[in-house]
Coordinates of C-alpha atoms and ligand atoms in Angstrom, one line a residue:
X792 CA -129.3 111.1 150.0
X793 CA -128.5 114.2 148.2
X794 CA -126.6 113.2 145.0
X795 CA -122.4 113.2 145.8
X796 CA -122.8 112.4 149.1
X797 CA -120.6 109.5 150.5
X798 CA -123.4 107.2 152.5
X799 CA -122.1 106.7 156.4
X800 CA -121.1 103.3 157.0
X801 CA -121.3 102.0 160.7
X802 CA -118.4 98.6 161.1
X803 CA -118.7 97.1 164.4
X804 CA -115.5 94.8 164.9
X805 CA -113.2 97.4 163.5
X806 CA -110.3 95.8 165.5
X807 CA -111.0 92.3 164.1
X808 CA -109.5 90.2 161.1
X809 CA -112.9 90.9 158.4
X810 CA -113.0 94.8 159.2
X811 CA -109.7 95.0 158.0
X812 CA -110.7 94.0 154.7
X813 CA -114.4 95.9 154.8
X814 CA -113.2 99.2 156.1
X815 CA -110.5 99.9 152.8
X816 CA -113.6 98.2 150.2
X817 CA -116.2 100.5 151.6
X818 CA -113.7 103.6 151.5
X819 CA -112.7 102.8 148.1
X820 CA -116.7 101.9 147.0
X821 CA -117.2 105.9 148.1
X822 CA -118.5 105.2 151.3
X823 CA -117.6 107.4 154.6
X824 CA -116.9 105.0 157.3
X825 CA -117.3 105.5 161.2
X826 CA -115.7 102.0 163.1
X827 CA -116.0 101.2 166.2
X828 CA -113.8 98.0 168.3
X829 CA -113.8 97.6 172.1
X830 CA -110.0 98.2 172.6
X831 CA -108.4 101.5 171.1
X832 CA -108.4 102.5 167.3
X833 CA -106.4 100.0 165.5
X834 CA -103.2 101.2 163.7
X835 CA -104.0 100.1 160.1
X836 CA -107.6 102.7 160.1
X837 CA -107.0 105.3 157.5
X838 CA -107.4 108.9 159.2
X839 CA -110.3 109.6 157.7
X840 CA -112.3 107.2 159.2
X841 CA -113.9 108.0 162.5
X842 CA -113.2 105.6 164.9
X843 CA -114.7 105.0 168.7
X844 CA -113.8 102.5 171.4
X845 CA -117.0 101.1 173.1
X846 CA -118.3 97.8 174.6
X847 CA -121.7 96.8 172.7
X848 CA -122.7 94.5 175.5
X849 CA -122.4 97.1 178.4
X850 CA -125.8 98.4 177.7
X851 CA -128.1 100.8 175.1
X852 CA -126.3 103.7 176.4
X853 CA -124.1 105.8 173.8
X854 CA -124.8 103.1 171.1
X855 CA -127.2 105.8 169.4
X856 CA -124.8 108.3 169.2
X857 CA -123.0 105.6 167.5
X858 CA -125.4 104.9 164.5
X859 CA -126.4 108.2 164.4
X860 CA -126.7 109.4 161.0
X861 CA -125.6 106.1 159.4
X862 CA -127.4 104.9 156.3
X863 CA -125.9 101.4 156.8
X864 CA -124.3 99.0 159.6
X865 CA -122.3 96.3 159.2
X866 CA -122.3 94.5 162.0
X867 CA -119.2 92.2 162.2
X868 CA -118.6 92.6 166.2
X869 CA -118.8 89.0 167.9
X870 CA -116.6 86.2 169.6
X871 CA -116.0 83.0 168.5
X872 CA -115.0 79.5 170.8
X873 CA -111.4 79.6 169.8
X874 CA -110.8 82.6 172.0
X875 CA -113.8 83.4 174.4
X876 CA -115.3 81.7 177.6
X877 CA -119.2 80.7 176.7
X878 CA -120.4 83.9 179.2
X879 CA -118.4 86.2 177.0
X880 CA -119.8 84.8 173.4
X881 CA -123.2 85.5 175.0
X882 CA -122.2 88.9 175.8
X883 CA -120.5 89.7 172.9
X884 CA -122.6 88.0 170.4
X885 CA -126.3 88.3 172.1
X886 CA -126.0 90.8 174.2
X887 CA -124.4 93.4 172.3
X888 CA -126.3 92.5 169.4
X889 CA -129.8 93.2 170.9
X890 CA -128.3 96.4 172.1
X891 CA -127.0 97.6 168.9
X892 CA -130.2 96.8 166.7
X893 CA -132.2 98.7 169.3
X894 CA -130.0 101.7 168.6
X895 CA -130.2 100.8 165.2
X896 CA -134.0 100.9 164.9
X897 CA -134.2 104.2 166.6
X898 CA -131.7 106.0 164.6
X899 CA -133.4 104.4 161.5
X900 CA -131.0 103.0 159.4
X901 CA -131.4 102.0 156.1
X902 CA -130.4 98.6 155.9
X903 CA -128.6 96.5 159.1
X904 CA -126.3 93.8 157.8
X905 CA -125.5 91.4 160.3
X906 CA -122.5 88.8 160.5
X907 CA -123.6 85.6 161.8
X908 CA -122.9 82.3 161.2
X909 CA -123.4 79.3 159.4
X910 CA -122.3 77.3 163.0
X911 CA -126.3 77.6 163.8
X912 CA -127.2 75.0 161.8
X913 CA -125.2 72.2 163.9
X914 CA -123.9 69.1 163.2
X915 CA -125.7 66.9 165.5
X916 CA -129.1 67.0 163.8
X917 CA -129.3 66.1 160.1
X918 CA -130.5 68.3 157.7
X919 CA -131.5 68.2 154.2
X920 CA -128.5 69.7 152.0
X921 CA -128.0 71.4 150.3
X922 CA -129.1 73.0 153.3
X923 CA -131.4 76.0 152.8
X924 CA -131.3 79.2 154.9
X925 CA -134.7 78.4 155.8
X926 CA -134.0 75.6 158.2
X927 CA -135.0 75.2 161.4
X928 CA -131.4 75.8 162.9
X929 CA -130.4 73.3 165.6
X930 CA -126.7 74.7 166.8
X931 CA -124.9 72.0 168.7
X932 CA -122.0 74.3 170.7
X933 CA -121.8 77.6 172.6
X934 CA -121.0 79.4 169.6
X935 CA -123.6 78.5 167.3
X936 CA -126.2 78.4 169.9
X937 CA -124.8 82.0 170.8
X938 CA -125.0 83.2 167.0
X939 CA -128.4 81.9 166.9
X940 CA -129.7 84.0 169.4
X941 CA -127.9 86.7 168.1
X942 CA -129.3 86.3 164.6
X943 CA -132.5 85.9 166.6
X944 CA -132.1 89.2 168.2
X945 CA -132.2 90.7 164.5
X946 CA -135.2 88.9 163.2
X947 CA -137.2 90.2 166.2
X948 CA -136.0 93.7 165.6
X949 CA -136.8 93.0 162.0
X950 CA -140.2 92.3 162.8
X951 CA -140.0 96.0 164.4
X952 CA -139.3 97.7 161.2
X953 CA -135.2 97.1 161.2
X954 CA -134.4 96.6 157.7
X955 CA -132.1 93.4 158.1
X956 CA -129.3 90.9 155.9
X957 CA -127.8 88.3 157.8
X958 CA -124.6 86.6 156.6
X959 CA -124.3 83.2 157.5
X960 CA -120.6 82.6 156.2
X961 CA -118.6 79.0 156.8
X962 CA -114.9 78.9 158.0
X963 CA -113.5 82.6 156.4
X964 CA -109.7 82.4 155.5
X965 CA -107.7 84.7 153.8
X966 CA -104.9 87.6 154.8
X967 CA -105.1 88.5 158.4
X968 CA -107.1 85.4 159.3
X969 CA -105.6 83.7 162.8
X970 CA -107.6 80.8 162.9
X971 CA -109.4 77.4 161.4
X972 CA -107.1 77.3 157.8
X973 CA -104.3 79.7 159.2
X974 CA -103.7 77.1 161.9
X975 CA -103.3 74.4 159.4
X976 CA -101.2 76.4 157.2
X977 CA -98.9 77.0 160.2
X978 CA -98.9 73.0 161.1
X979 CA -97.3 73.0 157.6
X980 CA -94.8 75.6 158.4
X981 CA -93.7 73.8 161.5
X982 CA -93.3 70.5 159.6
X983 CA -91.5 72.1 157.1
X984 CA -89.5 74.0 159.8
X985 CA -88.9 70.6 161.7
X986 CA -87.2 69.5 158.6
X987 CA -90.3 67.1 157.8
X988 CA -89.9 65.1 154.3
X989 CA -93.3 65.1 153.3
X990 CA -96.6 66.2 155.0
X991 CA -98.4 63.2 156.7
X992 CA -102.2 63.1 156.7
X993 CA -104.9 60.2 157.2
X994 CA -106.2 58.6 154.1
X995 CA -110.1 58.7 155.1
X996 CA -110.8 62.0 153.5
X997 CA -113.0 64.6 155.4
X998 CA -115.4 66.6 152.8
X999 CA -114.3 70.8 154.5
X1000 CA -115.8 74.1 152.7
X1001 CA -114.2 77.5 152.6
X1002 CA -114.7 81.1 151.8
X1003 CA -112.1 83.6 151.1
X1004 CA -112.8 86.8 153.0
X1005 CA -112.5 88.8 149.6
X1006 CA -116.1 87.0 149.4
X1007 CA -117.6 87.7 152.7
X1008 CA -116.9 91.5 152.0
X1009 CA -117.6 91.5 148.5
X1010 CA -121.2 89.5 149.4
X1011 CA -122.0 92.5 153.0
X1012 CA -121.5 95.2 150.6
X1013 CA -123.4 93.6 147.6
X1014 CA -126.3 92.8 150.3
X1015 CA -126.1 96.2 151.5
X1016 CA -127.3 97.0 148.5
X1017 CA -128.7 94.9 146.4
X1018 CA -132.5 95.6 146.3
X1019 CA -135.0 93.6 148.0
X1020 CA -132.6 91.8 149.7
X1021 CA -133.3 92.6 153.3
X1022 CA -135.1 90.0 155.6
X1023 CA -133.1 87.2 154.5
X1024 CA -130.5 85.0 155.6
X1025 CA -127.4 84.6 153.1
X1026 CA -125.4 81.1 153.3
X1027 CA -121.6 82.5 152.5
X1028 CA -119.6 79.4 151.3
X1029 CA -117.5 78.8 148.3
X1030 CA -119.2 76.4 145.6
X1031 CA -116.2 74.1 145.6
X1032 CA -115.9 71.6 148.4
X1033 CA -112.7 70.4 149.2
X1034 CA -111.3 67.3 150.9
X1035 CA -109.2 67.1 153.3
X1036 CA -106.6 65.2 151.5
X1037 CA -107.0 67.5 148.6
X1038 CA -106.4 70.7 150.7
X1039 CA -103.7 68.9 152.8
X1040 CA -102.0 68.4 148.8
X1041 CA -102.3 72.0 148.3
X1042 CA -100.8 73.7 151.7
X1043 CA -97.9 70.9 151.0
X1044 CA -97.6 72.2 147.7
X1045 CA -96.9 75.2 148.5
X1046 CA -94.7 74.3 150.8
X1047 CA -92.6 72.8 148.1
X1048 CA -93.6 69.4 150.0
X1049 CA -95.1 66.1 149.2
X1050 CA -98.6 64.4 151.0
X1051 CA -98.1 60.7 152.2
X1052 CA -101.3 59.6 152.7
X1053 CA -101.1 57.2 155.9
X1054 CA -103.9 54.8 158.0
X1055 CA -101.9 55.7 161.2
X1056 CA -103.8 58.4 163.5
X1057 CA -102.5 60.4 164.9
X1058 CA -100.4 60.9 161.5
X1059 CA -97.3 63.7 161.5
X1060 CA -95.4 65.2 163.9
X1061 CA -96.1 64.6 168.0
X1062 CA -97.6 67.7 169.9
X1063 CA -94.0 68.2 171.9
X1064 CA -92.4 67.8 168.5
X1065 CA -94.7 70.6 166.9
X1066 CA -94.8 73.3 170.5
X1067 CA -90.6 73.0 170.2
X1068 CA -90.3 73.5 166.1
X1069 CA -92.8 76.6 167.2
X1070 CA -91.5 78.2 169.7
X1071 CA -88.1 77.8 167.8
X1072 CA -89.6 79.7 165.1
X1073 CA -90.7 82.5 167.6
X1074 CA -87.4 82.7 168.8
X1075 CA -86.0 83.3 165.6
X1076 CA -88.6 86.4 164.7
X1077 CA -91.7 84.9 163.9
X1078 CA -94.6 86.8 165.0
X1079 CA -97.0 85.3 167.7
X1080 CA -99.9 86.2 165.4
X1081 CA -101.9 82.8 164.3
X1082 CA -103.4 80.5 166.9
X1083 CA -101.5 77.1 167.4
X1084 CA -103.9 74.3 168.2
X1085 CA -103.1 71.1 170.0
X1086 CA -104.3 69.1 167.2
X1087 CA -102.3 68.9 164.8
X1088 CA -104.5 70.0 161.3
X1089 CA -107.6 70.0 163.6
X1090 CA -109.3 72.3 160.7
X1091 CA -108.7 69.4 158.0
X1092 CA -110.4 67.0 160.9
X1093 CA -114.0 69.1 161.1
X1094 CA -116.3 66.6 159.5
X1095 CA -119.8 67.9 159.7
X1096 CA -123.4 66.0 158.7
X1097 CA -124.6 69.0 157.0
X1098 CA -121.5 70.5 155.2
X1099 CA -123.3 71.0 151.7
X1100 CA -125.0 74.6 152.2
X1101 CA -127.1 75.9 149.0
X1102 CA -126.2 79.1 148.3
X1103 CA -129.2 79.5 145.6
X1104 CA -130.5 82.6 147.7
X1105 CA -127.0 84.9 146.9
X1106 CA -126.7 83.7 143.7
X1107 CA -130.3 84.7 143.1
X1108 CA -129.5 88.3 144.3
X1109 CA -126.7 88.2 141.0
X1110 CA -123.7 88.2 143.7
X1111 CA -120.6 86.3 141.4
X1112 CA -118.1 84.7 143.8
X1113 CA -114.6 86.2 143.3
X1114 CA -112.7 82.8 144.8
X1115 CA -115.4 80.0 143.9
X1116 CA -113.7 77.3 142.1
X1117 CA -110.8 74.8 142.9
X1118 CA -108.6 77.5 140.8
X1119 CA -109.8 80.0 142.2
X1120 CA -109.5 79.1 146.0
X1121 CA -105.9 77.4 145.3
X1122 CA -104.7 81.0 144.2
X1123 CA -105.9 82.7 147.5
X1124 CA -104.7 80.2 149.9
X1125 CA -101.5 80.7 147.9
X1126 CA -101.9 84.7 148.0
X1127 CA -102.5 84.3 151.9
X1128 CA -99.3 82.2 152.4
X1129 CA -97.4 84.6 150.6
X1130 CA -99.2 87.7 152.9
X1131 CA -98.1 85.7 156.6
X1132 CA -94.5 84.8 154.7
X1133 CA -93.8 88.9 154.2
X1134 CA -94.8 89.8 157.8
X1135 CA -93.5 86.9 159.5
X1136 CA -96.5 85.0 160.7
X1137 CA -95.0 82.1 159.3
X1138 CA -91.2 81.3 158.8
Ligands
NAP1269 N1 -113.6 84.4 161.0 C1 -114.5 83.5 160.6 O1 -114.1 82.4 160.1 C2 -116.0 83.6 160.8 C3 -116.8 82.7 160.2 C4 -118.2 82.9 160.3 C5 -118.7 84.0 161.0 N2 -117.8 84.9 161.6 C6 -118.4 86.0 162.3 O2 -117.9 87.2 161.7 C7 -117.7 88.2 162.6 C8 -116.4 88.9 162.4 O3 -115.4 87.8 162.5 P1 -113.9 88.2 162.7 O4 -113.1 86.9 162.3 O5 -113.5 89.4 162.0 O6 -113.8 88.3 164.3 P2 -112.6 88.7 165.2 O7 -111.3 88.9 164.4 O8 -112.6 87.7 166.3 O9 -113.0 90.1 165.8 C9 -114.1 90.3 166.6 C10 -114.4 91.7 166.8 O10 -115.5 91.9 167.6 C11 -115.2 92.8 168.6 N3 -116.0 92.6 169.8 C12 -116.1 91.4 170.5 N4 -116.8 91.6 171.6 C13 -117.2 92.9 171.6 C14 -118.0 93.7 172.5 N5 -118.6 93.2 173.6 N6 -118.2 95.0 172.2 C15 -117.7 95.5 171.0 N7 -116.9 94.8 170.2 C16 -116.7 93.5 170.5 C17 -113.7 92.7 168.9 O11 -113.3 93.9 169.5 P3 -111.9 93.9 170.4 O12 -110.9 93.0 169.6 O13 -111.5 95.3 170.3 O14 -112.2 93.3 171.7 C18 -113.3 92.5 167.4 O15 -113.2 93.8 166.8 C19 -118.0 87.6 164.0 O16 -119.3 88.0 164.4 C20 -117.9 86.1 163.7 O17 -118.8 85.4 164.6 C21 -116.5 84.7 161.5

């Protein structure tokens, strides 16, 4: 690349909660961005960044012209449980995965970092843990099994010549995020709507793990670059483990509201209870923008066998987390609170 100039950056997902975050880091990093979504260009895409509309899984066809000419692809494109049917997550994870790295290997990139998931490991089948990237992955549900063969869909390209990263990141939270800790955090706001005393939540704590999406950025464009890197698998998780009890105490806190632990399941407020407090809250101008799940907290409920994920491999590659510790992660839930409060995602 001739010195001053910008590298091309391919993001696939561009209408989706990480791109938001990846597109404005590369941009201000110096890189020229090209993104690409299924629906239309999203609204938030700075003009200068090149945007087309096209459906990965519908075949090979056009995805060339699509990595044309780009040094690096981040792959972020994919469909998760909470909002797909199982044939969709293998379209939209598999299939138009093994078409893009075909287009990718033929264009010739320089390196192909991919977004998967650290759902293929499983929780059925026990693992040693900290658990090392080079498992044997055993995915229990669609989605992990559809990641897997997704990530498998790189390796075998890899094999081919594709220089490849994958990031295997845990639960991502973090401004923008609809899902997993943003349901939680709106089950607080509902309490706390409802006129709730003090947040109710079962006394058997559940060990969770986070990453703020500050981190799953920072760590695609680190591994973009950092040398030597390519052909690996990258576990994406913050180094501080929390409870369920612990991060129940903290969303309370910063709702101003106390944690009574309890031995009754289910704890807190019934489901007709919660649906009327939240679709009162809608009524009065809150957007319709996080997912409301029938559980109540299910996220804080998500015990898994093999939760303790080493992450030996990125800190070898000199990657520093930027929301790693208890502190650390208590300040960017609080940050993403404050983010839904001043556009009405909560109330
Ligand atoms: N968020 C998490 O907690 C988390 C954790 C671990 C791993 N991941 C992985 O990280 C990646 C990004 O996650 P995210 O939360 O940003 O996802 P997201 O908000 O659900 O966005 C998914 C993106 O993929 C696009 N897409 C889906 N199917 C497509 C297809 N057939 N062709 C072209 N584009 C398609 C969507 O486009 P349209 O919206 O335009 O249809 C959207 O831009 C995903 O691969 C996910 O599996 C996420």
């Amino acid at each position: 690349m001739p010195p001053g100039m910008a590298r091309l950056a391919l993001v696939t997902g561009a209408t989706g909660f990480m791109a938001q975050h990846l597109v404005p880091d590369l941009i201000e990093g110096g890189w020229k961005v090209r993104a690409s979504g299924r629906r239309g260009r999203p609204a938030w895409l700075p003009p200068e960044v090149a945007y087309e509309a096209a459906d990965l899984a519908a075949g090979e066809r056009g995805l060339e012209a699509l990595c044309d000419g780009a040094d690096t692809v981040f792959h972020l494109a994919g469909a998760t449980s909470s909002l797909s049917s199982a044939e969709q997550m293998h379209e939209s994870n598999v299939v138009a995965t093994t078409n893009l790295v075909a287009a990718a290997r033929t264009t010739g990139v320089r390196r192909f970092v991919h977004m998967g998931s650290t759902s293929v490991y499983g929780e059925e089948v026990p693992l040693p843990q900290p658990v090392l990237e080079s498992v044997e992955p055993h995915p229990s549900r669609g989605y992990g099994k559809a990641k897997w063969l997704a990530e498998k869909a790189v390796w075998a390209a890899a094999a081919d010549g594709l220089p490849a990263v994958v990031l295997r990141p845990v639960s991502v939270f973090g401004p923008g995020a609809v899902k997993l800790l943003a349901s939680a955090i709106l089950d607080v706001a509902i309490e706390s709507f409802a006129g709730r005393r003090a947040i109710d939540i079962e006394a058997a704590p559940v060990e969770l793990r986070l990453v703020h999406v500050a981190d799953i950025v920072g760590v695609a464009i680190h591994l973009a670059e950092a040398e030597g890197a390519e052909g690996q698998a990258y576990n994406v998780v913050a180094p501080w483990y929390p409870s369920s009890v612990e991060l129940a105490g903290m969303l309370a806190a910063l709702f101003a509201m106390p944690v009574e632990e309890t031995d009754r399941a289910p704890a807190g407020l019934s489901l007709e209870a919660r649906r009327e407090a939240w679709e009162t809250m809608l009524a009065s101008g809150m957007q319709k923008e996080i997912l409301f799940t029938e559980e109540r907290f299910r996220f804080l409920k998500k015990a898994n066998r093999n939760n303790r994920l080493s992450v030996d491999a990125l800190l070898s590659t000199g990657y520093e987390f930027r929301y790693g510790n208890e502190s650390d992660l208590t300040t960017g839930v609080a940050e993403t609170i404050d983010w839904y409060r001043q556009r009405r995602w909560i109330v």
